[in-house]
C-alpha cells in the first residue's frame, strides 16, 4: 500500500483516484427481501431456476395449428388455450385451438396464425385470409430459447434496476445478497453554519453541504448516514470527530481543510491517528481535498467547504470509491462530446458543470455551465453533472469526448 510522501501533496487527479482505491476496505454483504433490493449492488451470482421460456409459448393471439397441416384454408375450432392453462391437445388434422398471447402451445401444435389473418365461419370453423401462407413455427417462443436452466443470469457487482428485478423474480429469488452499505458520518465544520429552521443572523449561512452530500450518497443506496455540524473549536472537533470515527465506517468532512487560521481539520485528524494519504489535488474546483486512513483502517475524506467544490469532489472521487468498495463491478464513466469550444489556461484539471442536451440527430452534447465561484451552488440547478477536462491542454474543441460524472 502506498505511503504518504511529499510527492502526494498537490497531486494529479488520476493519482488521487489510484491512492484512494489502494486504501479503501472491502465492505460486506447482507441478505434482504427481494422487495428491498431495488438500486442495491448485487453480491451473488444468479442462475436460472428453469428454462426460459419454460414451455413453447404463443407470441400472438390467433389459432394454434400443426405446421405440417398449414396449407389448409379452413380449420375446425376445438377449444381455447388461454395463458395459465395446462396444454390441451390437437387431436386430428384440420383441428385448431384459439390461443392467447403467452399461453403454452397445445400438444401437437407448433405454429400460430394471427387473429388478424383469420375469420370465424359457421360450424366452429376458422377461415384463413386469402393468399396468406403461414410459415411453420411462426409466432412461437421456443422453450429454453432465451436461456437454459441453471444458466448464469446476473453477476455480482451489477446495480439492481428494473431489468435486474425482473430477472431476479423469474429466477425465483425471494431474498437477495446485496452490498451492505458502510455507515457514514457526514460532518460540516464552521461557526457560520446554521441548520434549516434555526434562527439565522446576517453573518451566518445555512448548512447545505451535509444535506447535499447525503442526497448524492442516498442516490446510490448509501443510506446509513449520520449528519453532524461542528463548530470551529479544536477541542470540540477533536472529541466529536473522534466519537463519530469510532461509531462509523467512513468519515466525510466538509470544510476546514485549507490553509486558513481556523482550518483545524488536518491537525485534528493527525491527533486522531488518521494517516494522511494525500493533501491537495491539481484540480478546479476542490484543490484542498484531503484523504487519509485511520489506525482502524477507516477511510476519511476531508473536502473543501465551498459547496461546488464539496459536490464535485464527492461525485468525482468519493462516491465512486465507496461504490467500488461495495462491490460495484463496472465503475467506468461515460464520455460525452463537448457542445462548444472551451479554453482553460491554469495547469489544473477542470471539473466543469454541464447541461446535457440532445440534438435532433440524437447526439448527446455536454453544454458548459460554469458557476460564478466555487460557492455558487445555485448555479448548479440547471446542470446534470460535471465533465473532466484534463491537465496538459488549454483548448478543448467542440466535439471533444470527455468523462461525465452525474450528480445523480
Coordinates of C-alpha atoms in Angstrom, one line a residue:
X1 CA 0.0 0.0 0.0
X2 CA 1.4 3.4 -1.0
X3 CA 2.5 5.6 1.9
X4 CA 2.4 9.4 2.1
X5 CA 5.4 11.2 0.7
X6 CA 6.0 14.8 -0.3
X7 CA 5.0 13.7 -3.8
X8 CA 1.5 13.1 -2.5
X9 CA 1.0 16.9 -1.9
X10 CA -0.7 18.7 -4.8
X11 CA -1.1 15.6 -6.9
X12 CA -2.8 14.9 -10.2
X13 CA -6.4 13.7 -10.0
X14 CA -5.5 10.3 -11.6
X15 CA -3.0 9.6 -8.8
X16 CA -5.6 10.7 -6.2
X17 CA -8.1 8.2 -7.6
X18 CA -5.4 5.5 -7.5
X19 CA -4.4 6.2 -4.0
X20 CA -8.0 6.2 -2.7
X21 CA -8.6 2.8 -4.4
X22 CA -5.5 1.3 -2.8
X23 CA -6.5 2.3 0.7
X24 CA -10.3 1.5 0.6
X25 CA -11.5 -1.5 2.5
X26 CA -13.9 -4.0 1.1
X27 CA -17.4 -3.9 2.6
X28 CA -19.5 -7.0 3.2
X29 CA -22.9 -8.3 2.0
X30 CA -26.3 -8.7 3.6
X31 CA -29.3 -10.7 2.5
X32 CA -32.5 -8.7 2.0
X33 CA -36.1 -9.5 0.8
X34 CA -36.4 -9.1 -3.0
X35 CA -38.7 -6.0 -2.5
X36 CA -35.8 -4.2 -0.6
X37 CA -33.2 -4.9 -3.3
X38 CA -34.0 -2.1 -5.7
X39 CA -31.0 0.1 -6.6
X40 CA -28.7 -2.1 -4.4
X41 CA -25.5 -3.7 -5.6
X42 CA -25.8 -7.4 -6.2
X43 CA -23.3 -9.6 -4.4
X44 CA -24.1 -13.1 -5.6
X45 CA -24.3 -15.0 -8.9
X46 CA -27.9 -15.5 -10.0
X47 CA -28.7 -18.6 -12.1
X48 CA -31.9 -19.6 -13.9
X49 CA -34.5 -21.6 -11.9
X50 CA -35.6 -23.3 -15.1
X51 CA -35.6 -23.0 -18.9
X52 CA -36.8 -19.6 -20.2
X53 CA -39.4 -19.7 -21.5
X54 CA -40.3 -22.8 -19.5
X55 CA -42.6 -24.0 -22.4
X56 CA -43.2 -23.3 -26.0
X57 CA -45.4 -20.2 -25.8
X58 CA -47.6 -18.3 -28.2
X59 CA -46.5 -14.8 -29.0
X60 CA -49.7 -13.7 -30.8
X61 CA -53.4 -14.1 -30.3
X62 CA -54.8 -16.4 -33.0
X63 CA -55.2 -20.1 -33.7
X64 CA -52.6 -22.8 -33.0
X65 CA -52.2 -25.4 -35.6
X66 CA -49.7 -28.1 -36.7
X67 CA -47.2 -26.7 -39.1
X68 CA -47.5 -29.9 -41.1
X69 CA -51.1 -29.0 -41.7
X70 CA -50.5 -25.4 -42.6
X71 CA -51.7 -25.4 -46.2
X72 CA -55.4 -25.8 -45.3
X73 CA -57.7 -22.8 -45.8
X74 CA -60.2 -23.9 -43.0
X75 CA -59.7 -25.3 -39.5
X76 CA -62.1 -26.8 -37.0
X77 CA -62.0 -25.0 -33.7
X78 CA -61.7 -27.5 -30.8
X79 CA -61.5 -25.1 -27.9
X80 CA -59.4 -22.3 -26.4
X81 CA -55.8 -22.3 -25.0
X82 CA -55.5 -19.4 -22.5
X83 CA -52.5 -18.3 -20.6
X84 CA -52.1 -20.1 -17.3
X85 CA -53.9 -23.3 -18.5
X86 CA -52.3 -26.7 -19.0
X87 CA -51.6 -27.6 -22.6
X88 CA -54.6 -29.0 -24.5
X89 CA -54.1 -31.4 -27.4
X90 CA -54.8 -31.2 -31.1
X91 CA -56.4 -34.5 -31.9
X92 CA -57.0 -34.5 -35.6
X93 CA -55.5 -33.0 -38.8
X94 CA -57.5 -29.9 -39.6
X95 CA -58.1 -29.1 -36.0
X96 CA -57.1 -25.8 -34.3
X97 CA -57.3 -24.2 -30.9
X98 CA -57.8 -20.5 -30.3
X99 CA -54.7 -19.4 -28.5
X100 CA -53.9 -16.3 -26.4
X101 CA -50.5 -14.5 -26.2
X102 CA -48.4 -16.0 -23.5
X103 CA -50.3 -19.3 -23.5
X104 CA -48.5 -22.7 -23.6
X105 CA -48.6 -24.2 -27.1
X106 CA -51.1 -27.1 -27.3
X107 CA -49.6 -30.6 -27.7
X108 CA -49.3 -31.3 -31.5
X109 CA -49.3 -27.5 -32.4
X110 CA -46.1 -25.7 -33.4
X111 CA -47.5 -22.7 -35.4
X112 CA -49.7 -19.7 -34.7
X113 CA -51.8 -17.9 -37.3
X114 CA -52.5 -14.4 -36.0
X115 CA -56.1 -13.5 -35.3
X116 CA -55.9 -10.7 -37.9
X117 CA -55.4 -13.4 -40.6
X118 CA -58.5 -15.5 -39.9
X119 CA -62.2 -15.1 -39.7
X120 CA -64.9 -17.1 -38.0
X121 CA -67.3 -19.1 -40.2
X122 CA -70.4 -21.2 -39.3
X123 CA -69.8 -24.5 -37.7
X124 CA -67.0 -23.5 -35.4
X125 CA -64.7 -23.0 -38.3
X126 CA -61.8 -20.6 -38.9
X127 CA -61.1 -19.5 -42.4
X128 CA -57.6 -18.3 -43.4
X129 CA -57.2 -14.9 -45.2
X130 CA -57.0 -15.4 -49.0
X131 CA -53.4 -15.5 -50.1
X132 CA -51.9 -15.8 -46.6
X133 CA -49.3 -18.6 -46.3
X134 CA -48.1 -19.2 -42.7
X135 CA -44.6 -20.3 -42.1
X136 CA -44.1 -23.4 -39.9
X137 CA -43.1 -22.4 -36.4
X138 CA -44.1 -18.8 -36.7
X139 CA -45.1 -16.7 -33.6
X140 CA -43.9 -19.4 -31.2
X141 CA -41.3 -18.6 -28.5
X142 CA -39.5 -21.9 -28.1
X143 CA -38.7 -23.4 -24.7
X144 CA -35.2 -22.6 -23.5
X145 CA -34.5 -20.3 -26.4
X146 CA -33.7 -17.4 -24.1
X147 CA -31.6 -19.5 -21.7
X148 CA -31.4 -23.0 -20.2
X149 CA -32.0 -24.0 -16.6
X150 CA -29.0 -23.1 -14.4
X151 CA -27.6 -20.6 -16.9
X152 CA -25.9 -17.6 -15.3
X153 CA -28.2 -14.6 -15.5
X154 CA -26.6 -11.9 -13.3
X155 CA -23.1 -11.5 -12.0
X156 CA -22.1 -9.9 -8.7
X157 CA -21.5 -6.1 -8.9
X158 CA -24.4 -5.0 -11.0
X159 CA -26.8 -2.4 -9.7
X160 CA -30.4 -3.8 -9.4
X161 CA -32.7 -1.8 -11.6
X162 CA -36.0 -2.7 -13.4
X163 CA -34.5 -5.4 -15.8
X164 CA -32.5 -7.0 -13.0
X165 CA -35.6 -7.0 -10.7
X166 CA -37.5 -8.9 -13.5
X167 CA -34.6 -11.4 -13.8
X168 CA -34.4 -12.0 -10.0
X169 CA -38.1 -12.6 -9.9
X170 CA -38.0 -15.0 -12.8
X171 CA -35.2 -16.8 -11.1
X172 CA -37.3 -17.4 -8.1
X173 CA -35.2 -15.3 -5.6
X174 CA -37.3 -14.4 -2.6
X175 CA -34.2 -12.9 -0.9
X176 CA -31.0 -11.4 -2.5
X177 CA -27.4 -10.9 -1.3
X178 CA -26.6 -7.3 -1.8
X179 CA -23.8 -5.0 -0.7
X180 CA -24.1 -3.8 2.9
X181 CA -23.5 -0.1 2.8
X182 CA -21.0 1.3 5.2
X183 CA -22.1 3.6 8.0
X184 CA -21.0 7.1 7.0
X185 CA -20.7 10.2 9.2
X186 CA -21.1 13.5 7.2
X187 CA -19.5 16.3 9.1
X188 CA -19.8 20.0 8.2
X189 CA -17.5 22.4 10.2
X190 CA -17.8 26.1 10.7
X191 CA -19.2 28.6 13.2
X192 CA -21.1 30.2 10.3
X193 CA -23.3 27.2 9.6
X194 CA -26.9 27.1 10.8
X195 CA -29.4 24.3 10.1
X196 CA -32.7 24.7 8.4
X197 CA -35.4 26.0 10.8
X198 CA -33.0 27.6 13.2
X199 CA -32.6 31.4 13.6
X200 CA -30.1 33.0 11.2
X201 CA -28.1 36.1 11.7
X202 CA -26.7 38.4 8.9
X203 CA -23.2 36.8 9.2
X204 CA -24.3 33.1 9.1
X205 CA -25.4 30.8 6.3
X206 CA -27.5 27.6 6.0
X207 CA -25.7 24.4 6.3
X208 CA -26.3 22.9 2.9
X209 CA -23.2 20.7 2.3
X210 CA -24.2 17.9 4.7
X211 CA -27.6 17.5 3.1
X212 CA -26.3 17.7 -0.4
X213 CA -23.7 15.0 0.3
X214 CA -26.4 12.8 1.9
X215 CA -28.6 13.2 -1.2
X216 CA -25.8 12.3 -3.5
X217 CA -25.0 9.2 -1.5
X218 CA -28.6 8.1 -1.0
X219 CA -29.0 8.2 -4.8
X220 CA -26.5 5.2 -4.9
X221 CA -28.0 3.3 -1.9
X222 CA -25.5 4.6 0.7
X223 CA -28.2 5.2 3.2
X224 CA -26.6 4.5 6.6
X225 CA -25.8 8.1 7.2
X226 CA -25.4 10.5 10.2
X227 CA -25.1 14.2 9.7
X228 CA -23.3 16.5 12.1
X229 CA -22.4 20.2 12.3
X230 CA -19.4 21.1 14.4
X231 CA -18.0 24.5 15.4
X232 CA -14.5 25.9 14.7
X233 CA -13.3 24.8 18.1
X234 CA -10.3 22.4 18.3
X235 CA -11.4 20.7 21.5
X236 CA -15.0 20.1 20.3
X237 CA -13.7 18.9 16.9
X238 CA -11.3 16.5 18.5
X239 CA -13.9 15.0 20.8
X240 CA -16.8 14.8 18.4
X241 CA -14.9 13.7 15.3
X242 CA -13.2 11.1 17.4
X243 CA -16.6 9.8 18.5
X244 CA -18.0 9.8 15.0
X245 CA -15.0 7.9 13.8
X246 CA -15.5 5.3 16.5
X247 CA -19.1 4.9 15.6
X248 CA -18.9 4.8 11.8
X249 CA -17.1 3.1 9.0
X250 CA -16.4 6.2 6.9
X251 CA -15.9 9.9 7.7
X252 CA -16.7 12.6 5.1
X253 CA -15.9 16.1 6.4
X254 CA -16.7 19.4 4.7
X255 CA -14.7 22.5 5.4
X256 CA -11.6 23.3 7.5
X257 CA -9.0 21.7 5.2
X258 CA -7.3 24.6 3.6
X259 CA -4.6 26.9 4.9
X260 CA -6.6 29.4 7.0
X261 CA -6.2 30.2 10.7
X262 CA -9.4 28.2 11.5
X263 CA -8.7 25.3 9.2
X264 CA -8.2 22.8 12.1
X265 CA -9.3 19.6 10.4
X266 CA -5.9 18.2 9.2
X267 CA -4.3 18.8 12.6
X268 CA -7.3 17.2 14.4
X269 CA -7.1 14.1 12.2
X270 CA -3.5 13.8 12.9
X271 CA -4.2 13.8 16.6
X272 CA -6.8 11.0 16.0
X273 CA -4.1 8.9 14.3
X274 CA -5.5 9.3 10.9
X275 CA -2.6 8.9 8.5
X276 CA -2.7 11.3 5.5
X277 CA -2.5 9.7 2.1
X278 CA -2.6 12.8 0.1
X279 CA -3.5 16.5 0.5
X280 CA -4.5 18.8 -2.4
X281 CA -5.3 17.8 -5.9
X282 CA -4.4 19.8 -9.0
X283 CA -8.0 20.4 -10.0
X284 CA -10.5 23.2 -10.0
X285 CA -12.7 23.3 -8.0
X286 CA -11.6 21.2 -5.0
X287 CA -7.9 21.7 -4.8
X288 CA -7.6 21.5 -1.0
X289 CA -9.2 17.9 -0.8
X290 CA -7.6 15.7 1.9
X291 CA -7.7 11.9 2.2
X292 CA -6.4 9.6 4.9
X293 CA -6.9 6.3 6.7
X294 CA -7.2 5.8 10.4
X295 CA -5.3 3.3 12.5
X296 CA -8.6 1.2 12.4
X297 CA -8.4 1.1 8.6
X298 CA -11.3 3.5 8.2
X299 CA -11.2 6.0 5.2
X300 CA -11.5 9.7 6.0
X301 CA -12.4 12.2 3.2
X302 CA -11.9 15.8 4.1
X303 CA -13.5 18.0 1.4
X304 CA -13.3 21.8 0.8
X305 CA -16.1 23.7 2.3
X306 CA -17.2 25.7 -0.7
X307 CA -20.4 23.9 -1.9
X308 CA -19.5 23.4 -5.5
X309 CA -16.1 22.1 -4.5
X310 CA -17.7 19.7 -2.0
X311 CA -20.1 18.2 -4.5
X312 CA -17.5 17.9 -7.3
X313 CA -15.0 16.1 -5.1
X314 CA -17.8 13.9 -3.8
X315 CA -19.1 12.7 -7.2
X316 CA -15.7 12.5 -8.9
X317 CA -13.7 10.7 -6.2
X318 CA -15.6 9.8 -3.0
X319 CA -18.8 8.2 -4.3
X320 CA -17.1 6.0 -7.0
X321 CA -14.6 4.8 -4.4
X322 CA -17.4 3.8 -2.0
X323 CA -19.3 2.0 -4.8
X324 CA -16.2 0.1 -5.8
X325 CA -15.6 -0.9 -2.1
X326 CA -19.2 -2.2 -2.0
X327 CA -18.5 -4.4 -5.0
X328 CA -19.8 -2.4 -7.9
X329 CA -18.2 -4.2 -10.9
X330 CA -18.3 -1.6 -13.7
X331 CA -17.4 1.9 -12.5
X332 CA -16.2 3.3 -15.8
X333 CA -17.5 6.7 -16.6
X334 CA -19.4 7.5 -19.9
X335 CA -17.8 10.0 -22.2
X336 CA -19.8 12.8 -23.9
X337 CA -18.7 15.3 -26.6
X338 CA -18.4 18.9 -25.6
X339 CA -21.1 21.1 -27.1
X340 CA -18.8 24.1 -27.6
X341 CA -15.1 25.1 -27.6
X342 CA -13.6 25.6 -24.1
X343 CA -10.4 27.4 -23.1
X344 CA -8.8 26.9 -19.7
X345 CA -5.3 28.2 -19.0
X346 CA -4.4 27.0 -15.5
X347 CA -2.3 23.8 -15.2
X348 CA -5.2 22.1 -13.4
X349 CA -7.9 19.5 -14.3
X350 CA -11.1 21.4 -14.7
X351 CA -14.3 19.7 -13.4
X352 CA -16.8 21.8 -15.3
X353 CA -20.6 21.7 -14.6
X354 CA -22.6 20.9 -17.7
X355 CA -26.1 20.5 -19.0
X356 CA -26.7 17.5 -21.3
X357 CA -28.6 18.5 -24.5
X358 CA -29.7 16.2 -27.3
X359 CA -29.6 17.3 -30.9
X360 CA -32.3 16.4 -33.5
X361 CA -29.9 13.8 -34.8
X362 CA -29.8 12.1 -31.4
X363 CA -26.3 13.2 -30.3
X364 CA -25.8 14.0 -26.6
X365 CA -23.7 17.1 -26.0
X366 CA -22.3 18.5 -22.8
X367 CA -23.0 22.2 -22.7
X368 CA -20.8 24.1 -20.3
X369 CA -22.5 25.8 -17.3
X370 CA -19.6 27.3 -15.3
X371 CA -20.6 28.8 -11.9
X372 CA -19.5 32.3 -10.8
X373 CA -17.4 30.8 -8.0
X374 CA -17.0 27.5 -6.1
X375 CA -19.5 28.9 -3.7
X376 CA -22.2 29.4 -6.3
X377 CA -24.2 26.2 -5.8
X378 CA -27.3 27.9 -7.1
X379 CA -25.6 27.9 -10.5
X380 CA -25.7 24.1 -10.4
X381 CA -29.6 24.0 -10.6
X382 CA -29.7 23.6 -14.4
X383 CA -26.9 21.1 -14.6
X384 CA -26.7 17.3 -14.9
X385 CA -23.1 16.8 -13.5
X386 CA -19.6 17.7 -14.4
X387 CA -17.1 16.8 -17.2
X388 CA -13.4 16.3 -16.6
X389 CA -11.1 18.5 -18.8
X390 CA -7.6 17.0 -18.1
X391 CA -4.4 18.9 -17.4
X392 CA -2.0 19.4 -20.2
X393 CA -4.2 21.2 -22.7
X394 CA -5.6 24.7 -22.6
X395 CA -8.1 24.4 -25.5
X396 CA -10.8 21.8 -26.0
X397 CA -12.6 21.8 -29.3
X398 CA -16.3 21.3 -29.6
X399 CA -16.9 17.6 -30.1
X400 CA -14.0 16.5 -27.8
X401 CA -15.2 13.4 -25.8
X402 CA -14.7 13.9 -22.1
X403 CA -15.6 11.9 -19.0
X404 CA -19.0 12.8 -17.5
X405 CA -19.9 12.4 -13.8
X406 CA -23.6 12.7 -12.9
X407 CA -25.0 14.4 -9.8
X408 CA -27.5 11.5 -9.6

